[in-house]
PDB file of C-alpha atoms in Angstrom:
ATOM      1  CA  UNK C   5      43.503  29.242 147.904  1.00  0.00           C
ATOM      2  CA  UNK C   6      45.226  32.730 147.699  1.00  0.00           C
ATOM      3  CA  UNK C   7      44.750  35.591 150.724  1.00  0.00           C
ATOM      4  CA  UNK C   8      41.632  37.931 149.372  1.00  0.00           C
ATOM      5  CA  UNK C   9      42.692  41.478 149.535  1.00  0.00           C
ATOM      6  CA  UNK C  10      40.675  43.373 152.297  1.00  0.00           C
ATOM      7  CA  UNK C  11      38.492  46.735 151.786  1.00  0.00           C
ATOM      8  CA  UNK C  12      40.845  48.898 152.826  1.00  0.00           C
ATOM      9  CA  UNK C  13      43.786  47.037 150.573  1.00  0.00           C
ATOM     10  CA  UNK C  14      41.313  47.194 147.598  1.00  0.00           C
ATOM     11  CA  UNK C  15      40.695  51.126 147.967  1.00  0.00           C
ATOM     12  CA  UNK C  16      44.355  51.666 148.392  1.00  0.00           C
ATOM     13  CA  UNK C  17      44.711  50.202 144.979  1.00  0.00           C
ATOM     14  CA  UNK C  18      41.990  52.037 143.545  1.00  0.00           C
ATOM     15  CA  UNK C  19      43.202  55.111 144.708  1.00  0.00           C
ATOM     16  CA  UNK C  20      46.762  54.626 143.608  1.00  0.00           C
ATOM     17  CA  UNK C  21      45.313  53.841 139.938  1.00  0.00           C
ATOM     18  CA  UNK C  22      43.261  56.932 139.831  1.00  0.00           C
ATOM     19  CA  UNK C  23      46.401  58.939 140.980  1.00  0.00           C
ATOM     20  CA  UNK C  24      48.837  57.513 138.206  1.00  0.00           C
ATOM     21  CA  UNK C  25      45.495  58.387 135.484  1.00  0.00           C
ATOM     22  CA  UNK C  26      45.530  61.874 136.964  1.00  0.00           C
ATOM     23  CA  UNK C  27      49.048  62.386 137.199  1.00  0.00           C
ATOM     24  CA  UNK C  28      49.659  61.237 133.531  1.00  0.00           C
ATOM     25  CA  UNK C  29      46.972  63.842 132.089  1.00  0.00           C
ATOM     26  CA  UNK C  30      48.329  66.783 134.154  1.00  0.00           C
ATOM     27  CA  UNK C  31      51.822  65.938 132.847  1.00  0.00           C
ATOM     28  CA  UNK C  32      50.491  65.879 129.599  1.00  0.00           C
ATOM     29  CA  UNK C  33      48.217  68.732 130.061  1.00  0.00           C
ATOM     30  CA  UNK C  34      51.546  70.925 131.198  1.00  0.00           C
ATOM     31  CA  UNK C  35      53.621  69.578 128.698  1.00  0.00           C
ATOM     32  CA  UNK C  36      51.258  71.257 125.970  1.00  0.00           C
ATOM     33  CA  UNK C  37      50.477  74.411 127.833  1.00  0.00           C
ATOM     34  CA  UNK C  38      54.030  75.162 128.546  1.00  0.00           C
ATOM     35  CA  UNK C  39      54.956  75.273 124.882  1.00  0.00           C
ATOM     36  CA  UNK C  40      52.354  78.218 124.358  1.00  0.00           C
ATOM     37  CA  UNK C  41      53.177  79.916 127.561  1.00  0.00           C
ATOM     38  CA  UNK C  42      54.232  83.634 127.199  1.00  0.00           C
ATOM     39  CA  UNK C  43      52.459  86.127 129.389  1.00  0.00           C
ATOM     40  CA  UNK C  44      53.288  86.307 132.582  1.00  0.00           C
ATOM     41  CA  UNK C  45      52.893  88.608 135.558  1.00  0.00           C
ATOM     42  CA  UNK C  46      55.816  90.527 137.146  1.00  0.00           C
ATOM     43  CA  UNK C  47      57.007  89.104 140.083  1.00  0.00           C
ATOM     44  CA  UNK C  48      56.502  90.897 142.885  1.00  0.00           C
ATOM     45  CA  UNK C  49      59.808  91.439 144.086  1.00  0.00           C
ATOM     46  CA  UNK C  50      60.369  93.451 140.891  1.00  0.00           C
ATOM     47  CA  UNK C  51      57.066  94.942 140.687  1.00  0.00           C
ATOM     48  CA  UNK C  52      57.334  96.530 144.548  1.00  0.00           C
ATOM     49  CA  UNK C  53      59.930  98.699 143.598  1.00  0.00           C
ATOM     50  CA  UNK C  54      57.591 100.782 141.012  1.00  0.00           C
ATOM     51  CA  UNK C  55      54.112  99.476 140.716  1.00  0.00           C
ATOM     52  CA  UNK C  56      53.140 101.765 137.923  1.00  0.00           C
ATOM     53  CA  UNK C  57      55.934 100.833 135.742  1.00  0.00           C
ATOM     54  CA  UNK C  58      54.360  97.600 135.532  1.00  0.00           C
ATOM     55  CA  UNK C  59      50.413  98.658 135.379  1.00  0.00           C
ATOM     56  CA  UNK C  60      48.743  99.921 131.995  1.00  0.00           C
ATOM     57  CA  UNK C  61      47.618 103.515 132.703  1.00  0.00           C
ATOM     58  CA  UNK C  62      44.902 104.035 130.238  1.00  0.00           C
ATOM     59  CA  UNK C  63      43.770 100.666 128.570  1.00  0.00           C
ATOM     60  CA  UNK C  64      44.091  96.961 129.392  1.00  0.00           C
ATOM     61  CA  UNK C  65      44.142  94.607 126.361  1.00  0.00           C
ATOM     62  CA  UNK C  66      44.135  91.261 128.816  1.00  0.00           C
ATOM     63  CA  UNK C  67      42.478  89.060 131.984  1.00  0.00           C
ATOM     64  CA  UNK C  68      45.578  90.406 134.308  1.00  0.00           C
ATOM     65  CA  UNK C  69      43.802  93.730 134.352  1.00  0.00           C
ATOM     66  CA  UNK C  70      40.152  93.509 133.291  1.00  0.00           C
ATOM     67  CA  UNK C  71      38.637  94.264 136.279  1.00  0.00           C
ATOM     68  CA  UNK C  72      40.994  97.185 136.868  1.00  0.00           C
ATOM     69  CA  UNK C  73      38.165  99.848 138.141  1.00  0.00           C
ATOM     70  CA  UNK C  74      40.745 102.791 136.831  1.00  0.00           C
ATOM     71  CA  UNK C  75      40.571 101.506 133.535  1.00  0.00           C
ATOM     72  CA  UNK C  76      37.142 101.816 132.869  1.00  0.00           C
ATOM     73  CA  UNK C  77      36.102 104.698 130.970  1.00  0.00           C
ATOM     74  CA  UNK C  78      38.245 102.749 127.995  1.00  0.00           C
ATOM     75  CA  UNK C  79      35.351 100.136 127.883  1.00  0.00           C
ATOM     76  CA  UNK C  80      32.931 102.071 125.978  1.00  0.00           C
ATOM     77  CA  UNK C  81      35.884 103.250 123.619  1.00  0.00           C
ATOM     78  CA  UNK C  82      36.580  99.749 122.922  1.00  0.00           C
ATOM     79  CA  UNK C  83      33.045  98.904 122.164  1.00  0.00           C
ATOM     80  CA  UNK C  84      32.977 101.807 119.763  1.00  0.00           C
ATOM     81  CA  UNK C  85      35.911 100.227 117.984  1.00  0.00           C
ATOM     82  CA  UNK C  86      34.353  96.870 117.715  1.00  0.00           C
ATOM     83  CA  UNK C  87      31.187  98.462 116.248  1.00  0.00           C
ATOM     84  CA  UNK C  88      33.398 100.438 113.421  1.00  0.00           C
ATOM     85  CA  UNK C  89      35.391  97.322 112.832  1.00  0.00           C
ATOM     86  CA  UNK C  90      32.085  95.165 112.294  1.00  0.00           C
ATOM     87  CA  UNK C  91      30.730  98.384 110.394  1.00  0.00           C
ATOM     88  CA  UNK C  92      33.436  98.356 108.085  1.00  0.00           C
ATOM     89  CA  UNK C  93      33.484  94.569 107.422  1.00  0.00           C
ATOM     90  CA  UNK C  94      29.483  94.207 107.026  1.00  0.00           C
ATOM     91  CA  UNK C  95      30.171  90.301 106.052  1.00  0.00           C
ATOM     92  CA  UNK C  96      31.140  89.347 109.206  1.00  0.00           C
ATOM     93  CA  UNK C  97      28.686  88.609 112.395  1.00  0.00           C
ATOM     94  CA  UNK C  98      29.848  88.305 116.113  1.00  0.00           C
ATOM     95  CA  UNK C  99      28.720  84.649 115.655  1.00  0.00           C
ATOM     96  CA  UNK C 100      31.430  83.850 112.790  1.00  0.00           C
ATOM     97  CA  UNK C 101      33.971  85.549 115.214  1.00  0.00           C
ATOM     98  CA  UNK C 102      33.141  83.795 118.401  1.00  0.00           C
ATOM     99  CA  UNK C 103      32.905  80.433 116.583  1.00  0.00           C
ATOM    100  CA  UNK C 104      36.722  80.584 115.979  1.00  0.00           C
ATOM    101  CA  UNK C 105      37.713  81.925 119.240  1.00  0.00           C
ATOM    102  CA  UNK C 106      35.866  79.140 120.704  1.00  0.00           C
ATOM    103  CA  UNK C 107      38.080  76.722 118.612  1.00  0.00           C
ATOM    104  CA  UNK C 108      41.179  78.175 120.170  1.00  0.00           C
ATOM    105  CA  UNK C 109      39.803  79.062 123.601  1.00  0.00           C
ATOM    106  CA  UNK C 110      42.200  76.279 125.267  1.00  0.00           C
ATOM    107  CA  UNK C 111      45.222  77.507 123.147  1.00  0.00           C
ATOM    108  CA  UNK C 112      44.413  81.396 123.982  1.00  0.00           C
ATOM    109  CA  UNK C 113      44.535  80.187 128.007  1.00  0.00           C
ATOM    110  CA  UNK C 114      47.701  78.464 127.655  1.00  0.00           C
ATOM    111  CA  UNK C 115      49.512  81.504 126.407  1.00  0.00           C
ATOM    112  CA  UNK C 116      48.777  83.086 130.176  1.00  0.00           C
ATOM    113  CA  UNK C 117      51.060  81.742 133.304  1.00  0.00           C
ATOM    114  CA  UNK C 118      48.284  80.975 135.994  1.00  0.00           C
ATOM    115  CA  UNK C 119      45.107  80.004 135.663  1.00  0.00           C
ATOM    116  CA  UNK C 120      42.222  82.488 134.302  1.00  0.00           C
ATOM    117  CA  UNK C 121      39.383  82.938 136.783  1.00  0.00           C
ATOM    118  CA  UNK C 122      36.819  83.784 134.285  1.00  0.00           C
ATOM    119  CA  UNK C 123      34.233  81.574 132.810  1.00  0.00           C
ATOM    120  CA  UNK C 124      34.330  80.607 129.055  1.00  0.00           C
ATOM    121  CA  UNK C 125      31.689  83.295 128.035  1.00  0.00           C
ATOM    122  CA  UNK C 126      32.930  85.992 129.905  1.00  0.00           C
ATOM    123  CA  UNK C 127      36.577  85.197 128.907  1.00  0.00           C
ATOM    124  CA  UNK C 128      36.056  84.663 124.728  1.00  0.00           C
ATOM    125  CA  UNK C 129      33.808  88.314 125.167  1.00  0.00           C
ATOM    126  CA  UNK C 130      36.960  90.178 126.588  1.00  0.00           C
ATOM    127  CA  UNK C 131      39.576  88.513 124.154  1.00  0.00           C
ATOM    128  CA  UNK C 132      37.044  89.687 121.164  1.00  0.00           C
ATOM    129  CA  UNK C 133      36.591  92.709 122.305  1.00  0.00           C
ATOM    130  CA  UNK C 134      40.053  93.460 122.730  1.00  0.00           C
ATOM    131  CA  UNK C 135      41.020  92.077 119.535  1.00  0.00           C
ATOM    132  CA  UNK C 136      39.000  94.135 117.114  1.00  0.00           C
ATOM    133  CA  UNK C 137      39.454  97.241 119.168  1.00  0.00           C
ATOM    134  CA  UNK C 138      43.231  97.065 118.957  1.00  0.00           C
ATOM    135  CA  UNK C 139      43.010  95.735 115.081  1.00  0.00           C
ATOM    136  CA  UNK C 140      40.865  99.052 114.224  1.00  0.00           C
ATOM    137  CA  UNK C 141      42.965 101.297 116.282  1.00  0.00           C
ATOM    138  CA  UNK C 142      46.214  99.922 114.211  1.00  0.00           C
ATOM    139  CA  UNK C 143      44.453 100.873 110.777  1.00  0.00           C
ATOM    140  CA  UNK C 144      43.198 104.115 112.262  1.00  0.00           C
ATOM    141  CA  UNK C 145      46.448 104.943 112.935  1.00  0.00           C
ATOM    142  CA  UNK C 146      47.897 103.646 109.611  1.00  0.00           C
ATOM    143  CA  UNK C 147      45.451 104.963 107.082  1.00  0.00           C
ATOM    144  CA  UNK C 148      44.928 108.414 109.071  1.00  0.00           C
ATOM    145  CA  UNK C 149      41.565 107.797 109.603  1.00  0.00           C
ATOM    146  CA  UNK C 150      42.462 109.246 113.103  1.00  0.00           C
ATOM    147  CA  UNK C 151      43.327 112.306 111.554  1.00  0.00           C
ATOM    148  CA  UNK C 152      40.408 112.756 109.670  1.00  0.00           C
ATOM    149  CA  UNK C 153      37.903 111.167 111.688  1.00  0.00           C
ATOM    150  CA  UNK C 154      39.411 112.477 115.529  1.00  0.00           C
ATOM    151  CA  UNK C 155      38.772 110.912 118.846  1.00  0.00           C
ATOM    152  CA  UNK C 156      40.240 110.580 122.111  1.00  0.00           C
ATOM    153  CA  UNK C 157      42.789 108.705 120.705  1.00  0.00           C
ATOM    154  CA  UNK C 158      43.591 111.008 118.469  1.00  0.00           C
ATOM    155  CA  UNK C 159      45.061 113.037 120.995  1.00  0.00           C
ATOM    156  CA  UNK C 160      48.909 112.759 121.211  1.00  0.00           C
ATOM    157  CA  UNK C 161      49.317 112.510 125.238  1.00  0.00           C
ATOM    158  CA  UNK C 162      46.499 109.866 125.187  1.00  0.00           C
ATOM    159  CA  UNK C 163      48.038 107.625 122.291  1.00  0.00           C
ATOM    160  CA  UNK C 164      51.032 107.974 124.011  1.00  0.00           C
ATOM    161  CA  UNK C 165      49.998 106.277 127.056  1.00  0.00           C
ATOM    162  CA  UNK C 166      47.936 103.554 124.940  1.00  0.00           C
ATOM    163  CA  UNK C 167      51.295 102.809 123.124  1.00  0.00           C
ATOM    164  CA  UNK C 168      52.973 102.699 126.535  1.00  0.00           C
ATOM    165  CA  UNK C 169      50.433 100.521 128.022  1.00  0.00           C
ATOM    166  CA  UNK C 170      50.605  97.910 124.686  1.00  0.00           C
ATOM    167  CA  UNK C 171      54.343  97.435 125.595  1.00  0.00           C
ATOM    168  CA  UNK C 172      53.611  96.019 129.060  1.00  0.00           C
ATOM    169  CA  UNK C 173      54.266  92.342 129.547  1.00  0.00           C
ATOM    170  CA  UNK C 174      51.431  91.605 131.630  1.00  0.00           C
ATOM    171  CA  UNK C 175      48.662  93.810 129.205  1.00  0.00           C
ATOM    172  CA  UNK C 176      49.121  91.682 126.156  1.00  0.00           C
ATOM    173  CA  UNK C 177      46.969  89.380 123.949  1.00  0.00           C
ATOM    174  CA  UNK C 178      48.654  86.515 122.057  1.00  0.00           C
ATOM    175  CA  UNK C 179      49.749  87.667 118.639  1.00  0.00           C
ATOM    176  CA  UNK C 180      47.995  84.762 116.939  1.00  0.00           C
ATOM    177  CA  UNK C 181      45.001  86.002 118.149  1.00  0.00           C
ATOM    178  CA  UNK C 182      45.291  89.321 116.385  1.00  0.00           C
ATOM    179  CA  UNK C 183      46.692  87.613 113.421  1.00  0.00           C
ATOM    180  CA  UNK C 184      43.719  85.415 112.998  1.00  0.00           C
ATOM    181  CA  UNK C 185      40.989  87.580 113.234  1.00  0.00           C
ATOM    182  CA  UNK C 186      43.076  90.229 110.966  1.00  0.00           C
ATOM    183  CA  UNK C 187      43.593  87.569 108.372  1.00  0.00           C
ATOM    184  CA  UNK C 188      39.708  86.347 108.834  1.00  0.00           C
ATOM    185  CA  UNK C 189      38.717  89.241 107.458  1.00  0.00           C
ATOM    186  CA  UNK C 190      41.303  90.193 104.771  1.00  0.00           C
ATOM    187  CA  UNK C 191      39.884  88.372 101.835  1.00  0.00           C
ATOM    188  CA  UNK C 192      36.920  90.666 101.488  1.00  0.00           C
ATOM    189  CA  UNK C 193      37.893  93.813 103.219  1.00  0.00           C
ATOM    190  CA  UNK C 194      36.626  96.969 101.477  1.00  0.00           C
ATOM    191  CA  UNK C 195      39.571  99.904 101.392  1.00  0.00           C
ATOM    192  CA  UNK C 196      36.947 102.369 102.883  1.00  0.00           C
ATOM    193  CA  UNK C 197      40.101 104.875 104.497  1.00  0.00           C
ATOM    194  CA  UNK C 198      40.048 107.995 102.568  1.00  0.00           C
ATOM    195  CA  UNK C 199      43.779 109.229 103.154  1.00  0.00           C
ATOM    196  CA  UNK C 200      46.512 109.758 104.805  1.00  0.00           C
ATOM    197  CA  UNK C 201      48.374 113.246 104.995  1.00  0.00           C
ATOM    198  CA  UNK C 202      50.949 112.825 107.375  1.00  0.00           C
ATOM    199  CA  UNK C 203      54.204 113.887 105.622  1.00  0.00           C
ATOM    200  CA  UNK C 204      56.369 113.191 108.279  1.00  0.00           C
ATOM    201  CA  UNK C 205      55.256 109.356 107.833  1.00  0.00           C
ATOM    202  CA  UNK C 206      56.184 109.396 104.218  1.00  0.00           C
ATOM    203  CA  UNK C 207      51.902 108.998 103.483  1.00  0.00           C
ATOM    204  CA  UNK C 208      50.280 111.451 101.313  1.00  0.00           C
ATOM    205  CA  UNK C 209      47.337 110.521  99.240  1.00  0.00           C
ATOM    206  CA  UNK C 210      44.456 107.672  99.004  1.00  0.00           C
ATOM    207  CA  UNK C 211      45.595 104.307 101.204  1.00  0.00           C
ATOM    208  CA  UNK C 212      45.137 101.760  98.502  1.00  0.00           C
ATOM    209  CA  UNK C 213      47.289  98.856  99.824  1.00  0.00           C
ATOM    210  CA  UNK C 214      45.318  97.772 103.602  1.00  0.00           C
ATOM    211  CA  UNK C 215      43.818  94.534 101.544  1.00  0.00           C
ATOM    212  CA  UNK C 216      47.564  93.429 100.564  1.00  0.00           C
ATOM    213  CA  UNK C 217      49.009  93.920 104.304  1.00  0.00           C
ATOM    214  CA  UNK C 218      49.633  91.736 106.856  1.00  0.00           C
ATOM    215  CA  UNK C 219      49.261  92.351 110.701  1.00  0.00           C
ATOM    216  CA  UNK C 220      52.554  92.178 111.369  1.00  0.00           C
ATOM    217  CA  UNK C 221      52.888  95.214 108.607  1.00  0.00           C
ATOM    218  CA  UNK C 222      50.398  97.291 110.559  1.00  0.00           C
ATOM    219  CA  UNK C 223      51.967  96.298 113.767  1.00  0.00           C
ATOM    220  CA  UNK C 224      55.243  97.487 112.802  1.00  0.00           C
ATOM    221  CA  UNK C 225      53.763 101.099 111.743  1.00  0.00           C
ATOM    222  CA  UNK C 226      52.638 101.350 115.155  1.00  0.00           C
ATOM    223  CA  UNK C 227      55.411 100.813 117.033  1.00  0.00           C
ATOM    224  CA  UNK C 228      57.353 103.074 114.538  1.00  0.00           C
ATOM    225  CA  UNK C 229      59.478 105.026 117.291  1.00  0.00           C
ATOM    226  CA  UNK C 230      60.706 101.398 118.734  1.00  0.00           C
ATOM    227  CA  UNK C 231      61.743  99.919 115.426  1.00  0.00           C
ATOM    228  CA  UNK C 232      64.954  99.522 114.354  1.00  0.00           C
ATOM    229  CA  UNK C 233      66.348  99.256 110.574  1.00  0.00           C
ATOM    230  CA  UNK C 234      64.157  95.481 110.038  1.00  0.00           C
ATOM    231  CA  UNK C 235      61.822  94.273 108.280  1.00  0.00           C
ATOM    232  CA  UNK C 236      58.400  92.437 109.272  1.00  0.00           C
ATOM    233  CA  UNK C 237      59.381  89.231 106.633  1.00  0.00           C
ATOM    234  CA  UNK C 238      62.782  88.978 108.687  1.00  0.00           C
ATOM    235  CA  UNK C 239      61.205  87.842 111.667  1.00  0.00           C
ATOM    236  CA  UNK C 240      58.797  85.083 112.704  1.00  0.00           C
ATOM    237  CA  UNK C 241      55.532  85.625 114.159  1.00  0.00           C
ATOM    238  CA  UNK C 242      56.142  87.691 117.753  1.00  0.00           C
ATOM    239  CA  UNK C 243      54.174  85.984 120.523  1.00  0.00           C
ATOM    240  CA  UNK C 244      52.418  89.532 121.712  1.00  0.00           C
ATOM    241  CA  UNK C 245      53.988  93.107 121.746  1.00  0.00           C
ATOM    242  CA  UNK C 246      56.601  93.129 124.103  1.00  0.00           C
ATOM    243  CA  UNK C 247      58.501  90.269 122.345  1.00  0.00           C
ATOM    244  CA  UNK C 248      58.492  91.971 119.124  1.00  0.00           C
ATOM    245  CA  UNK C 249      60.023  95.065 120.936  1.00  0.00           C
ATOM    246  CA  UNK C 250      62.696  92.311 122.057  1.00  0.00           C
ATOM    247  CA  UNK C 251      63.166  91.626 119.014  1.00  0.00           C
ATOM    248  CA  UNK C 252      63.691  95.357 117.871  1.00  0.00           C
ATOM    249  CA  UNK C 253      66.154  95.556 120.844  1.00  0.00           C
ATOM    250  CA  UNK C 254      68.099  92.623 120.032  1.00  0.00           C
ATOM    251  CA  UNK C 255      71.888  93.896 118.803  1.00  0.00           C
ATOM    252  CA  UNK C 256      72.745  92.616 115.365  1.00  0.00           C
ATOM    253  CA  UNK C 257      76.064  91.677 114.356  1.00  0.00           C
ATOM    254  CA  UNK C 258      78.173  93.755 112.219  1.00  0.00           C
ATOM    255  CA  UNK C 259      79.396  92.043 108.807  1.00  0.00           C
ATOM    256  CA  UNK C 260      82.328  90.900 108.859  1.00  0.00           C
ATOM    257  CA  UNK C 261      83.377  93.574 105.696  1.00  0.00           C
ATOM    258  CA  UNK C 262      82.651  96.385 107.844  1.00  0.00           C
ATOM    259  CA  UNK C 263      84.700  95.488 110.638  1.00  0.00           C
ATOM    260  CA  UNK C 264      88.215  97.402 110.444  1.00  0.00           C
ATOM    261  CA  UNK C 265      91.291  95.510 111.859  1.00  0.00           C
ATOM    262  CA  UNK C 266      92.993  98.620 112.777  1.00  0.00           C
ATOM    263  CA  UNK C 267      90.460  99.761 115.226  1.00  0.00           C
ATOM    264  CA  UNK C 268      91.929  99.695 118.317  1.00  0.00           C
ATOM    265  CA  UNK C 269      90.999 101.404 121.952  1.00  0.00           C
ATOM    266  CA  UNK C 270      93.676 104.349 122.900  1.00  0.00           C
ATOM    267  CA  UNK C 271      92.702 104.843 126.433  1.00  0.00           C
ATOM    268  CA  UNK C 272      91.180 102.487 128.246  1.00  0.00           C
ATOM    269  CA  UNK C 273      89.288 104.031 131.555  1.00  0.00           C
ATOM    270  CA  UNK C 274      91.307 103.747 134.744  1.00  0.00           C
ATOM    271  CA  UNK C 275      89.936 100.578 135.900  1.00  0.00           C
ATOM    272  CA  UNK C 276      90.231  98.708 132.784  1.00  0.00           C
ATOM    273  CA  UNK C 277      93.905 100.150 132.809  1.00  0.00           C
ATOM    274  CA  UNK C 278      94.268  98.314 136.588  1.00  0.00           C
ATOM    275  CA  UNK C 279      92.972  95.187 134.887  1.00  0.00           C
ATOM    276  CA  UNK C 280      95.172  95.266 132.125  1.00  0.00           C
ATOM    277  CA  UNK C 281      98.138  95.448 134.179  1.00  0.00           C
ATOM    278  CA  UNK C 282      97.071  92.448 136.289  1.00  0.00           C
ATOM    279  CA  UNK C 283      97.011  90.372 133.104  1.00  0.00           C
ATOM    280  CA  UNK C 284      93.486  91.017 131.879  1.00  0.00           C
ATOM    281  CA  UNK C 285      93.605  91.110 127.807  1.00  0.00           C
ATOM    282  CA  UNK C 286      90.593  92.693 126.428  1.00  0.00           C
ATOM    283  CA  UNK C 287      89.159  91.221 122.765  1.00  0.00           C
ATOM    284  CA  UNK C 288      87.150  93.193 120.529  1.00  0.00           C
ATOM    285  CA  UNK C 289      83.150  91.777 119.750  1.00  0.00           C
ATOM    286  CA  UNK C 290      81.711  94.766 117.818  1.00  0.00           C
ATOM    287  CA  UNK C 291      77.644  94.900 117.358  1.00  0.00           C
ATOM    288  CA  UNK C 292      75.356  97.310 116.045  1.00  0.00           C
ATOM    289  CA  UNK C 293      73.029  98.626 118.418  1.00  0.00           C
ATOM    290  CA  UNK C 294      69.522  99.830 118.142  1.00  0.00           C
ATOM    291  CA  UNK C 295      70.669 103.010 117.510  1.00  0.00           C
ATOM    292  CA  UNK C 296      72.815 102.379 114.468  1.00  0.00           C
ATOM    293  CA  UNK C 297      76.104 103.574 117.079  1.00  0.00           C
ATOM    294  CA  UNK C 298      78.849 100.696 116.554  1.00  0.00           C
ATOM    295  CA  UNK C 299      79.873  99.699 119.766  1.00  0.00           C
ATOM    296  CA  UNK C 300      82.956  97.824 120.876  1.00  0.00           C
ATOM    297  CA  UNK C 301      81.786  95.117 123.433  1.00  0.00           C
ATOM    298  CA  UNK C 302      84.752  93.655 125.427  1.00  0.00           C
ATOM    299  CA  UNK C 303      84.825  90.289 127.281  1.00  0.00           C
ATOM    300  CA  UNK C 304      87.334  89.709 129.909  1.00  0.00           C
ATOM    301  CA  UNK C 305      89.981  86.969 129.797  1.00  0.00           C
ATOM    302  CA  UNK C 306      92.953  86.175 131.925  1.00  0.00           C
ATOM    303  CA  UNK C 307      96.235  85.879 130.920  1.00  0.00           C
ATOM    304  CA  UNK C 308      97.690  83.148 132.699  1.00  0.00           C
TER     305      UNK C 308
END
């Protein structure tokens, strides 16, 4: 008869089997999460240089700054916007919105780098209030309701701070959440926005296209001051607002038919002249920047 394994060997084999199973589960879960992860904390070495540059001043819309006491005054405003959002869409119920978020909780959590400490109820309540607040806020800006029914966010200094806060990487909601809720209420949304009389933005008269808009269209309008000459149907769905602004800031190559072969740089800076003297050759690569200015980018190559 073969030698019987002792109790320590049996326990060792059991633990090894358990560890292999746990590792497989973790590897599978991490591979799924890595595909969605897109909202990060700013590295401490960068943050400590200027903490205020990475911290919201007025409003938080994500879990990273949820308990910041300096942002508490805006929590009441968010609840008011949630009530307005629900009142405008009377067919909606809190339970129907929660049901949609419950289905996506794992996906939403996976968008954030690192574990989220809040339990399911607190996390989903936070996401729901923040998402409805943003949609209502964006619709009020788009339709001009912020002019006819003025409130705290109608004041330009406050609005500018809110817009700036919504560009911060640590202060984001996944775009897919906002888009999903917006589309969920869209089929039976009634146009209850009176008019927009804001000639600087080419809107004058009743707003009648709310039901035909996408959330990306409204987001484009909200970040109008950041947007370059690009349309919402020319880009993929962004991961969040910071990702959208990154898209705005990417340079676009100038079409070849706009290039002028006779263009030459007549005067090089002194440092460039010295590089040229030792055999560095400058090549032309044209890009159109966010401002619409043509700039010659010059990769360097040593002429051997």
